[in-house]
CSV table of C-alpha atoms in Angstrom, one decimal:
chain,number,residue,atom,x,y,z
A,1,MET,CA,-61.5,58.9,2.0
A,2,LEU,CA,-59.8,61.4,-0.5
A,3,SER,CA,-60.4,65.1,0.4
A,4,ALA,CA,-63.0,67.6,-2.0
A,5,ARG,CA,-60.7,68.9,-3.5
A,6,TYR,CA,-59.4,65.9,-5.4
A,7,ARG,CA,-63.1,66.0,-6.5
A,8,PHE,CA,-62.4,69.2,-7.6
A,9,ARG,CA,-59.4,68.0,-9.6
A,10,TRP,CA,-61.0,65.1,-11.2
A,11,LEU,CA,-64.1,67.3,-11.7
A,12,PHE,CA,-61.5,69.5,-14.6
A,13,GLU,CA,-59.3,66.2,-15.8
A,14,HIS,CA,-62.0,64.1,-16.6
A,15,GLY,CA,-65.5,64.3,-15.0
A,16,ALA,CA,-65.7,68.2,-18.2
A,17,PRO,CA,-64.1,66.0,-20.5
A,18,ARG,CA,-66.6,63.0,-20.0
A,19,LEU,CA,-69.8,65.5,-20.4
A,20,LEU,CA,-68.4,66.6,-23.5
A,21,LEU,CA,-67.6,63.2,-25.2
A,22,ARG,CA,-70.6,62.3,-24.0
A,23,THR,CA,-72.8,65.6,-25.5
A,24,GLN,CA,-70.4,65.2,-28.7
A,25,ALA,CA,-71.5,61.3,-28.7
A,26,TRP,CA,-75.1,62.5,-28.3
A,27,ARG,CA,-74.9,65.1,-31.5
A,28,GLY,CA,-73.3,62.2,-33.2
A,29,ASP,CA,-70.5,63.5,-33.8
A,30,PRO,CA,-67.7,60.2,-34.1
A,31,PHE,CA,-64.7,61.2,-31.9
A,32,GLY,CA,-66.9,61.5,-29.2
A,33,LYS,CA,-69.2,58.4,-30.2
A,34,LEU,CA,-65.6,56.3,-30.2
A,35,THR,CA,-64.7,57.7,-26.9
A,36,GLY,CA,-67.9,58.9,-25.2
A,37,SER,CA,-69.9,56.4,-25.7
A,38,ALA,CA,-70.4,52.5,-24.6
A,39,ASP,CA,-70.7,51.6,-28.5
A,40,GLY,CA,-67.4,53.2,-28.7
A,41,LEU,CA,-66.3,50.4,-25.5
A,42,ARG,CA,-67.6,47.6,-27.0
A,43,ASP,CA,-66.7,48.2,-31.2
A,44,PRO,CA,-65.0,51.2,-31.7
A,45,TYR,CA,-64.3,50.4,-35.8
A,46,PRO,CA,-67.2,51.8,-37.3
A,47,PHE,CA,-66.9,55.0,-35.5
A,48,ILE,CA,-63.0,55.1,-36.7
A,49,GLU,CA,-63.9,54.3,-40.4
A,50,GLU,CA,-66.6,57.4,-40.5
A,51,ILE,CA,-62.8,59.5,-39.4
A,52,ARG,CA,-61.0,57.8,-41.4
A,53,ARG,CA,-63.8,58.3,-43.9
A,54,ARG,CA,-63.8,62.5,-43.2
A,55,GLY,CA,-60.2,62.8,-44.1
A,56,PRO,CA,-56.3,62.7,-42.0
A,57,LEU,CA,-57.6,65.3,-40.1
A,58,VAL,CA,-60.8,65.6,-38.3
A,59,PRO,CA,-62.5,68.9,-36.3
A,60,ASN,CA,-63.0,67.8,-32.9
A,61,PRO,CA,-63.9,69.9,-29.2
A,62,ILE,CA,-60.1,69.6,-28.5
A,63,GLY,CA,-58.3,69.8,-31.5
A,64,PHE,CA,-58.3,67.4,-34.3
A,65,SER,CA,-59.0,63.1,-34.5
A,66,THR,CA,-57.1,61.3,-37.4
A,67,ALA,CA,-57.1,57.8,-38.0
A,68,ASP,CA,-54.6,57.7,-40.8
A,69,TYR,CA,-50.9,55.7,-40.6
A,70,GLU,CA,-49.0,57.8,-42.0
A,71,VAL,CA,-50.4,61.6,-40.4
A,72,ILE,CA,-50.2,59.4,-37.1
A,73,ARG,CA,-46.2,58.1,-37.4
A,74,THR,CA,-45.2,60.9,-38.5
A,75,ILE,CA,-45.7,63.2,-36.0
A,76,LEU,CA,-45.3,60.0,-33.6
A,77,ARG,CA,-41.8,60.9,-35.3
A,78,ASP,CA,-41.4,64.3,-34.9
A,79,ASP,CA,-39.8,66.9,-32.7
A,80,ARG,CA,-41.9,69.1,-32.7
A,81,TRP,CA,-44.9,67.5,-31.6
A,82,GLY,CA,-44.6,66.8,-27.9
A,83,VAL,CA,-46.3,65.3,-25.3
A,84,PHE,CA,-50.6,66.6,-24.4
A,85,THR,CA,-50.6,66.6,-20.7
A,86,ILE,CA,-53.1,69.0,-18.4
A,87,ASP,CA,-50.9,71.5,-18.7
A,88,GLY,CA,-51.1,72.1,-22.0
A,89,VAL,CA,-55.2,72.7,-21.5
A,90,ARG,CA,-55.9,76.4,-21.4
A,91,MET,CA,-58.3,76.8,-18.6
A,92,PRO,CA,-58.2,79.5,-15.5
A,93,GLN,CA,-55.5,79.2,-13.1
A,94,ALA,CA,-57.8,79.1,-10.7
A,95,ALA,CA,-58.3,74.9,-12.0
A,96,HIS,CA,-54.7,74.5,-12.1
A,97,GLN,CA,-53.8,76.0,-8.9
A,98,LEU,CA,-56.9,73.0,-7.9
A,99,ILE,CA,-55.0,70.5,-9.5
A,100,ARG,CA,-51.9,71.5,-7.8
A,101,ASP,CA,-54.0,71.2,-4.3
A,102,ALA,CA,-54.8,67.6,-4.9
A,103,PRO,CA,-51.5,66.4,-5.8
A,104,ILE,CA,-51.2,62.6,-6.7
A,105,PRO,CA,-47.5,60.8,-6.0
A,106,PRO,CA,-45.7,59.7,-8.7
A,107,ASN,CA,-47.3,57.9,-11.7
A,108,PRO,CA,-47.2,56.5,-15.3
A,109,ALA,CA,-49.8,59.6,-16.1
A,110,GLU,CA,-47.9,62.2,-15.7
A,111,ALA,CA,-44.7,63.7,-15.5
A,112,PRO,CA,-42.0,62.8,-14.6
A,113,SER,CA,-43.3,59.8,-16.3
A,114,MET,CA,-41.7,58.9,-19.6
A,115,LEU,CA,-44.6,58.7,-21.6
A,116,LEU,CA,-45.2,62.6,-20.4
A,117,THR,CA,-42.2,64.1,-20.9
A,118,ASP,CA,-40.2,65.8,-23.4
A,119,PRO,CA,-36.3,65.9,-24.2
A,120,PRO,CA,-33.6,66.8,-22.2
A,121,VAL,CA,-35.6,65.2,-20.1
A,122,HIS,CA,-37.2,62.2,-21.7
A,123,THR,CA,-34.1,61.6,-22.9
A,124,ARG,CA,-32.6,61.0,-19.6
A,125,LEU,CA,-34.9,58.9,-18.1
A,126,ARG,CA,-35.2,56.4,-20.8
A,127,ARG,CA,-31.6,56.3,-20.7
A,128,SER,CA,-31.4,55.3,-17.0
A,129,VAL,CA,-33.3,51.9,-17.6
A,130,GLN,CA,-33.1,51.0,-21.3
A,131,SER,CA,-29.9,48.8,-20.2
A,132,ALA,CA,-32.5,46.6,-18.5
A,133,PHE,CA,-34.5,46.0,-22.3
A,134,THR,CA,-31.7,44.9,-24.8
A,135,PRO,CA,-31.4,42.5,-26.8
A,136,TYR,CA,-28.8,40.7,-24.4
A,137,ALA,CA,-31.4,41.8,-21.1
A,138,ILE,CA,-33.8,40.2,-22.4
A,139,ALA,CA,-32.8,37.0,-23.5
A,140,ARG,CA,-31.5,36.0,-19.9
A,141,LEU,CA,-35.1,36.6,-19.0
A,142,ARG,CA,-36.7,33.9,-21.3
A,143,THR,CA,-35.0,31.3,-19.1
A,144,ARG,CA,-36.9,32.7,-16.2
A,145,VAL,CA,-40.6,33.4,-18.6
A,146,GLU,CA,-40.3,30.0,-19.6
A,147,ALA,CA,-40.0,28.8,-15.5
A,148,VAL,CA,-42.7,31.0,-14.5
A,149,THR,CA,-45.3,29.9,-17.3
A,150,THR,CA,-44.9,26.0,-16.3
A,151,GLU,CA,-45.3,27.2,-12.6
A,152,LEU,CA,-48.9,29.2,-14.1
A,153,LEU,CA,-49.6,26.3,-16.4
A,154,GLU,CA,-49.6,23.9,-14.2
A,155,ALA,CA,-51.7,25.5,-11.7
A,156,LEU,CA,-54.3,25.7,-13.8
A,157,PRO,CA,-57.5,23.3,-13.7
A,158,ALA,CA,-57.6,20.5,-16.1
A,159,ASN,CA,-60.3,19.1,-17.6
A,160,GLY,CA,-62.1,22.9,-14.9
A,161,THR,CA,-63.1,26.5,-15.7
A,162,ALA,CA,-60.6,29.6,-14.8
A,163,ASP,CA,-61.2,33.5,-15.7
A,164,LEU,CA,-58.0,32.9,-18.2
A,165,ILE,CA,-57.0,37.5,-16.6
A,166,HIS,CA,-56.4,36.1,-12.9
A,167,GLY,CA,-55.2,32.9,-13.9
A,168,TYR,CA,-52.5,33.6,-16.6
A,169,ALA,CA,-51.8,36.3,-18.1
A,170,ALA,CA,-52.0,39.3,-15.5
A,171,GLN,CA,-49.9,36.4,-14.1
A,172,LEU,CA,-46.6,36.3,-16.0
A,173,PRO,CA,-45.9,39.7,-16.4
A,174,VAL,CA,-46.1,40.8,-13.3
A,175,ALA,CA,-44.0,38.3,-11.7
A,176,ILE,CA,-41.4,39.4,-14.6
A,177,ILE,CA,-41.4,43.3,-14.1
A,178,SER,CA,-41.3,41.8,-9.9
A,179,GLU,CA,-38.2,40.5,-10.5
A,180,MET,CA,-37.0,43.2,-11.9
A,181,LEU,CA,-37.4,45.7,-10.0
A,182,GLY,CA,-36.9,43.6,-6.6
A,183,PHE,CA,-40.0,43.2,-5.6
A,184,PRO,CA,-40.5,39.9,-3.3
A,185,ASP,CA,-42.9,37.3,-4.5
A,186,GLU,CA,-45.7,38.0,-1.9
A,187,SER,CA,-45.9,41.5,-3.4
A,188,ARG,CA,-47.7,40.2,-6.5
A,189,ALA,CA,-51.4,39.9,-5.9
A,190,GLU,CA,-51.2,43.4,-4.0
A,191,PHE,CA,-49.3,45.0,-7.2
A,192,LEU,CA,-51.9,42.9,-9.7
A,193,GLU,CA,-54.4,45.1,-8.1
A,194,TRP,CA,-52.3,48.5,-7.7
A,195,GLY,CA,-52.2,48.0,-11.2
A,196,ASP,CA,-55.2,47.0,-12.3
A,197,ARG,CA,-57.2,50.0,-10.4
A,198,ILE,CA,-54.0,52.9,-11.5
A,199,THR,CA,-54.9,52.4,-15.4
A,200,ALA,CA,-57.7,54.6,-15.1
A,201,LEU,CA,-55.1,57.5,-14.4
A,202,LEU,CA,-54.1,56.9,-18.0
A,203,ASP,CA,-57.9,56.8,-19.7
A,204,ILE,CA,-59.9,59.4,-20.4
A,205,GLY,CA,-62.8,60.6,-18.6
A,206,VAL,CA,-63.1,57.8,-16.2
A,207,SER,CA,-65.6,57.8,-13.8
A,208,TRP,CA,-65.2,59.3,-10.4
A,209,LYS,CA,-65.6,55.9,-9.2
A,210,GLN,CA,-62.4,54.7,-11.2
A,211,TRP,CA,-60.2,57.3,-10.6
A,212,SER,CA,-60.4,57.2,-6.6
A,213,ALA,CA,-59.9,53.8,-6.3
A,214,ALA,CA,-56.8,54.6,-9.0
A,215,VAL,CA,-55.5,57.5,-7.2
A,216,GLU,CA,-56.1,55.7,-3.9
A,217,SER,CA,-54.0,52.9,-5.0
A,218,GLN,CA,-51.2,54.7,-6.5
A,219,MET,CA,-51.0,56.6,-2.5
A,220,GLY,CA,-51.0,52.9,-1.3
A,221,MET,CA,-47.9,52.0,-4.1
A,222,ASP,CA,-46.1,54.7,-3.5
A,223,GLY,CA,-45.8,53.5,0.4
A,224,TYR,CA,-44.5,50.7,-1.2
A,225,LEU,CA,-41.9,52.1,-3.2
A,226,ASP,CA,-40.8,54.8,-0.4
A,227,ARG,CA,-39.7,51.7,1.7
A,228,HIS,CA,-38.3,49.3,-0.5
A,229,ILE,CA,-36.3,52.2,-2.1
A,230,ALA,CA,-35.1,53.0,1.5
A,231,GLU,CA,-34.0,48.8,1.2
A,232,LEU,CA,-32.5,49.1,-1.5
A,233,ARG,CA,-30.3,51.1,-0.3
A,234,ARG,CA,-29.6,49.7,2.3
A,235,ALA,CA,-29.1,46.1,0.6
A,236,PRO,CA,-29.1,46.3,-2.8
A,237,GLY,CA,-30.0,43.8,-5.1
A,238,GLU,CA,-29.3,42.7,-9.4
A,239,ASP,CA,-32.2,43.9,-10.1
A,240,ILE,CA,-33.1,47.5,-12.7
A,241,LEU,CA,-34.2,49.7,-9.2
A,242,SER,CA,-31.3,48.8,-7.0
A,243,SER,CA,-29.3,49.9,-10.2
A,244,LEU,CA,-31.2,52.8,-10.3
A,245,VAL,CA,-31.2,53.5,-7.1
A,246,THR,CA,-26.8,53.3,-6.5
A,247,ALA,CA,-26.1,55.2,-9.7
A,248,GLY,CA,-28.2,58.4,-8.0
A,249,ASP,CA,-28.5,59.9,-11.0
A,250,LEU,CA,-32.5,60.2,-10.5
A,251,ASP,CA,-34.0,61.4,-7.1
A,252,ASP,CA,-36.6,59.8,-5.6
A,253,HIS,CA,-39.8,61.0,-7.2
A,254,GLU,CA,-38.2,60.6,-10.8
A,255,LEU,CA,-37.5,56.2,-9.1
A,256,LYS,CA,-40.7,56.4,-7.9
A,257,GLY,CA,-42.0,57.6,-11.1
A,258,THR,CA,-40.0,55.5,-13.1
A,259,ALA,CA,-41.0,52.7,-11.0
A,260,SER,CA,-44.1,53.1,-11.8
A,261,LEU,CA,-44.2,53.5,-15.2
A,262,LEU,CA,-42.0,49.8,-15.8
A,263,MET,CA,-44.6,48.6,-12.6
A,264,GLY,CA,-47.7,49.8,-15.5
A,265,ALA,CA,-46.7,49.3,-19.0
A,266,GLY,CA,-44.2,45.9,-18.3
A,267,PHE,CA,-47.6,44.7,-16.8
A,268,GLU,CA,-50.6,46.4,-18.5
A,269,THR,CA,-49.5,45.9,-22.3
A,270,THR,CA,-48.7,42.1,-22.0
A,271,VAL,CA,-52.0,41.1,-20.7
A,272,ASN,CA,-54.4,42.7,-22.9
A,273,LEU,CA,-52.3,41.0,-25.4
A,274,ILE,CA,-52.2,37.9,-24.2
A,275,GLY,CA,-55.4,38.4,-23.5
A,276,ASN,CA,-56.7,39.7,-26.8
A,277,GLY,CA,-54.6,37.2,-28.2
A,278,VAL,CA,-56.6,34.0,-26.5
A,279,HIS,CA,-59.5,35.3,-28.3
A,280,GLN,CA,-58.9,36.0,-31.7
A,281,LEU,CA,-56.9,33.0,-31.7
A,282,LEU,CA,-60.5,31.1,-30.5
A,283,ALA,CA,-62.9,33.2,-32.5
A,284,HIS,CA,-60.4,32.7,-35.4
A,285,PRO,CA,-59.5,28.4,-35.9
A,286,GLU,CA,-58.8,28.4,-38.5
A,287,GLN,CA,-56.0,31.0,-37.5
A,288,LEU,CA,-54.9,29.0,-34.6
A,289,ALA,CA,-54.1,25.3,-36.4
A,290,LEU,CA,-51.8,28.0,-38.6
A,291,VAL,CA,-49.9,28.5,-35.6
A,292,ARG,CA,-50.4,25.0,-34.3
A,293,ALA,CA,-48.6,23.3,-37.4
A,294,ASN,CA,-46.5,25.8,-38.0
A,295,PRO,CA,-45.2,27.1,-34.3
A,296,ALA,CA,-42.7,29.2,-35.5
A,297,LEU,CA,-45.7,31.3,-36.6
A,298,TRP,CA,-46.5,32.3,-32.9
A,299,PRO,CA,-44.1,35.3,-33.1
A,300,GLN,CA,-45.9,36.8,-36.8
A,301,ALA,CA,-49.0,35.7,-34.2
A,302,VAL,CA,-48.2,37.8,-31.4
A,303,GLU,CA,-48.0,41.4,-34.1
A,304,GLU,CA,-50.7,40.7,-35.9
A,305,ILE,CA,-52.8,40.4,-32.5
A,306,LEU,CA,-50.6,43.6,-31.5
A,307,ARG,CA,-52.4,45.5,-34.8
A,308,PHE,CA,-55.8,43.6,-34.7
A,309,ASP,CA,-56.6,44.6,-31.2
A,310,SER,CA,-54.5,46.9,-30.3
A,311,PRO,CA,-53.7,47.5,-25.9
A,312,VAL,CA,-53.2,50.8,-27.1
A,313,ARG,CA,-56.4,52.8,-28.7
A,314,ILE,CA,-55.4,56.2,-29.0
A,315,THR,CA,-52.4,58.7,-28.1
A,316,ALA,CA,-52.4,62.1,-28.8
A,317,ARG,CA,-49.5,65.6,-29.2
A,318,MET,CA,-49.5,68.7,-29.3
A,319,ALA,CA,-47.7,70.8,-31.3
A,320,LEU,CA,-44.5,72.4,-30.0
A,321,SER,CA,-44.5,75.4,-33.0
A,322,ASP,CA,-45.9,76.1,-36.4
A,323,THR,CA,-46.6,73.0,-38.2
A,324,GLU,CA,-48.1,71.8,-41.1
A,325,ILE,CA,-49.6,68.2,-41.1
A,326,ALA,CA,-51.5,66.4,-44.2
A,327,GLY,CA,-51.3,70.2,-46.0
A,328,ARG,CA,-53.1,71.4,-42.9
A,329,ALA,CA,-51.0,74.8,-41.6
A,330,LEU,CA,-51.8,74.1,-37.4
A,331,PRO,CA,-50.5,76.7,-34.8
A,332,ALA,CA,-48.7,75.6,-31.2
A,333,GLY,CA,-50.6,74.1,-28.8
A,334,THR,CA,-52.9,72.1,-31.9
A,335,VAL,CA,-54.1,69.0,-30.3
A,336,VAL,CA,-54.0,65.8,-32.4
A,337,VAL,CA,-55.8,63.0,-30.7
A,338,MET,CA,-54.0,59.5,-32.8
A,339,SER,CA,-56.2,56.2,-33.1
A,340,VAL,CA,-53.6,53.7,-32.9
A,341,SER,CA,-56.8,51.7,-33.8
A,342,GLY,CA,-57.5,53.3,-35.9
A,343,ALA,CA,-53.8,53.6,-37.9
A,344,ASN,CA,-53.4,49.6,-37.6
A,345,ARG,CA,-56.2,48.7,-39.9
A,346,ASP,CA,-55.8,51.4,-41.8
A,347,PRO,CA,-56.4,49.7,-46.0
A,348,LYS,CA,-53.7,52.3,-47.7
A,349,VAL,CA,-51.2,50.1,-45.5
A,350,PHE,CA,-52.5,47.0,-44.6
A,351,ASP,CA,-54.2,44.8,-47.0
A,352,ASP,CA,-58.2,43.6,-46.1
A,353,PRO,CA,-57.3,45.2,-42.6
A,354,ASN,CA,-60.4,44.0,-40.8
A,355,THR,CA,-59.1,40.4,-41.7
A,356,PHE,CA,-57.5,39.1,-38.4
A,357,ASP,CA,-54.4,36.8,-40.5
A,358,VAL,CA,-51.3,35.0,-38.9
A,359,ASN,CA,-49.8,35.3,-42.1
A,360,ARG,CA,-49.4,38.5,-43.1
A,361,ALA,CA,-46.3,40.0,-44.2
A,362,ASN,CA,-46.4,43.7,-42.9
A,363,ALA,CA,-48.5,43.1,-39.1
A,364,LYS,CA,-45.7,44.1,-37.7
A,365,ASP,CA,-45.4,47.5,-39.0
A,366,HIS,CA,-48.2,48.4,-36.6
A,367,LEU,CA,-48.0,51.2,-34.3
A,368,GLY,CA,-49.3,48.9,-31.7
A,369,PHE,CA,-45.8,50.2,-29.4
A,370,SER,CA,-45.8,53.8,-30.4
A,371,ASN,CA,-43.0,55.2,-32.5
A,372,GLY,CA,-40.1,57.1,-33.1
A,373,ILE,CA,-38.8,58.4,-29.1
A,374,HIS,CA,-41.2,56.7,-27.5
A,375,VAL,CA,-41.9,53.6,-28.4
A,376,CYS,CA,-42.1,50.8,-26.2
A,377,LEU,CA,-39.0,50.2,-24.3
A,378,GLY,CA,-40.2,47.0,-23.4
A,379,ALA,CA,-41.8,45.8,-26.8
A,380,ALA,CA,-38.9,43.0,-26.8
A,381,LEU,CA,-39.5,41.6,-23.6
A,382,ALA,CA,-44.0,42.2,-24.8
A,383,ARG,CA,-43.7,39.9,-28.1
A,384,MET,CA,-41.0,37.6,-25.7
A,385,GLU,CA,-43.4,37.2,-23.6
A,386,GLY,CA,-46.5,37.2,-25.1
A,387,ALA,CA,-45.5,34.4,-28.3
A,388,TYR,CA,-43.3,31.4,-25.0
A,389,ALA,CA,-47.1,32.0,-22.8
A,390,LEU,CA,-50.0,32.0,-26.0
A,391,ARG,CA,-48.2,29.5,-27.6
A,392,SER,CA,-47.5,27.3,-24.1
A,393,LEU,CA,-50.9,27.9,-23.5
A,394,PHE,CA,-52.4,25.8,-26.7
A,395,ASP,CA,-49.4,23.0,-26.2
A,396,THR,CA,-50.8,22.4,-22.8
A,397,PHE,CA,-54.9,22.7,-23.6
A,398,PRO,CA,-55.0,21.7,-26.7
A,399,ASP,CA,-59.3,21.8,-26.6
A,400,LEU,CA,-58.8,24.9,-24.8
A,401,SER,CA,-62.6,27.4,-25.6
A,402,ILE,CA,-64.5,29.8,-24.9
A,403,GLU,CA,-66.8,29.6,-21.4
A,404,GLY,CA,-69.6,32.5,-20.9
A,405,PRO,CA,-69.9,35.9,-21.7
A,406,ALA,CA,-66.2,37.6,-21.6
A,407,GLU,CA,-65.7,41.4,-19.8
A,408,TYR,CA,-64.1,44.2,-21.2
A,409,ARG,CA,-62.5,46.4,-19.1
A,410,GLN,CA,-64.2,49.5,-18.9
A,411,LEU,CA,-61.8,51.8,-20.2
A,412,VAL,CA,-61.5,54.0,-23.7
A,413,ASN,CA,-57.6,54.0,-24.2
A,414,LEU,CA,-56.4,50.8,-23.0
A,415,TYR,CA,-58.4,47.7,-25.1
A,416,GLY,CA,-58.6,44.3,-23.0
A,417,PHE,CA,-60.4,41.9,-20.7
A,418,SER,CA,-61.1,42.3,-17.1
A,419,ARG,CA,-62.5,38.8,-17.1
A,420,LEU,CA,-61.9,36.0,-20.0
A,421,PRO,CA,-63.6,32.6,-18.5
A,422,VAL,CA,-62.3,29.5,-21.0
A,423,ARG,CA,-63.0,25.8,-20.0
A,424,LEU,CA,-59.6,24.5,-20.6
A,425,GLY,CA,-59.8,20.9,-21.0
A,426,GLN,CA,-57.3,17.3,-21.0
A,427,ARG,CA,-54.4,17.9,-20.6
A,428,ALA,CA,-51.7,17.3,-23.8
A,429,ASN,CA,-48.9,15.4,-21.9
A,430,ALA,CA,-52.4,13.3,-19.9
A,431,ARG,CA,-53.6,12.4,-22.8
A,432,VAL,CA,-53.6,8.1,-23.6
């Protein structure tokens, strides 16, 4: 049970923004509707298009919103813009002190997470782990991805029903990233539970129930990481975390922050990619028929899934100095909230952007993995896992179909399913 001081932290970080966004939604503001309404969770695109119609930079309660591809890409690649954290919010010093008095262990949503640091700290942290995500390293992981996928497909009940998220889409990435970090197989179930809750820390305006569960899960993971890192110091393995521990370049706080980020980023995006991909392919059977007829299209289909149903919907940056964007002069400290989903459906970049098309020539231009120095470190791994998992699933169960209503995660930023019930049908190799 979290103490009262954590309620104060939630109030400043999420409770007050939650109320503000809901108020703005009630007033008809498109940014408020996008981030503070049930309609925005179900279908964000009408509100994204309203923002787009109002111009490349639209005022909102904390700064500006944009759904413009070129504006977003420019900001992400410009070193005059930095990450936006709670430390950059103007509020009484007493509020900042209340937040410091309710600490959360190292997690993906605050420094020293690479997501929330700027150079030179970001450069040092990213350099420490980038060797694990080189093309050579990803190629070596493919054999393991294939083996885990086969095990998962064999465990699914032929001619039965299953929740494809918990039974398949989540199991593959958590198995791979766990092995990369040296976690034993028996820890997977615990990490799945923690990971499912901790992602709320990366969202905006979440409820006290969601946030407190996320914090308690992060505390549980922190204790686990303390024990795991101590064990790796005694007996290091061949995994990336062992390499970081033995290199000695990161302190324990940074080690745990990096491990938590890799666990979260290496898990969440891929789960949503697979789940969203299954849903869109079944909703567009003519597109599924195209990739089945030409398996070489699977990597292209993954890019279109990432464009059409971006697993990450929004991100934000703060101007580090006086600057200009889209013809508007902006002072230092200006915050721009960027709709990644909007950029990926910008008609100036993507023809007929609201059509799902696995043959789209420039689908890979999407910003689903961000851009610039914060481009997703594990993008190549997620692409490989997604393409292999989707192809293998539909090859094994060609009659796969949705069975009952799917359930979306109740998060503004991370877009995907919490539950995706399917009827699997007969296995292809069992047909007469």
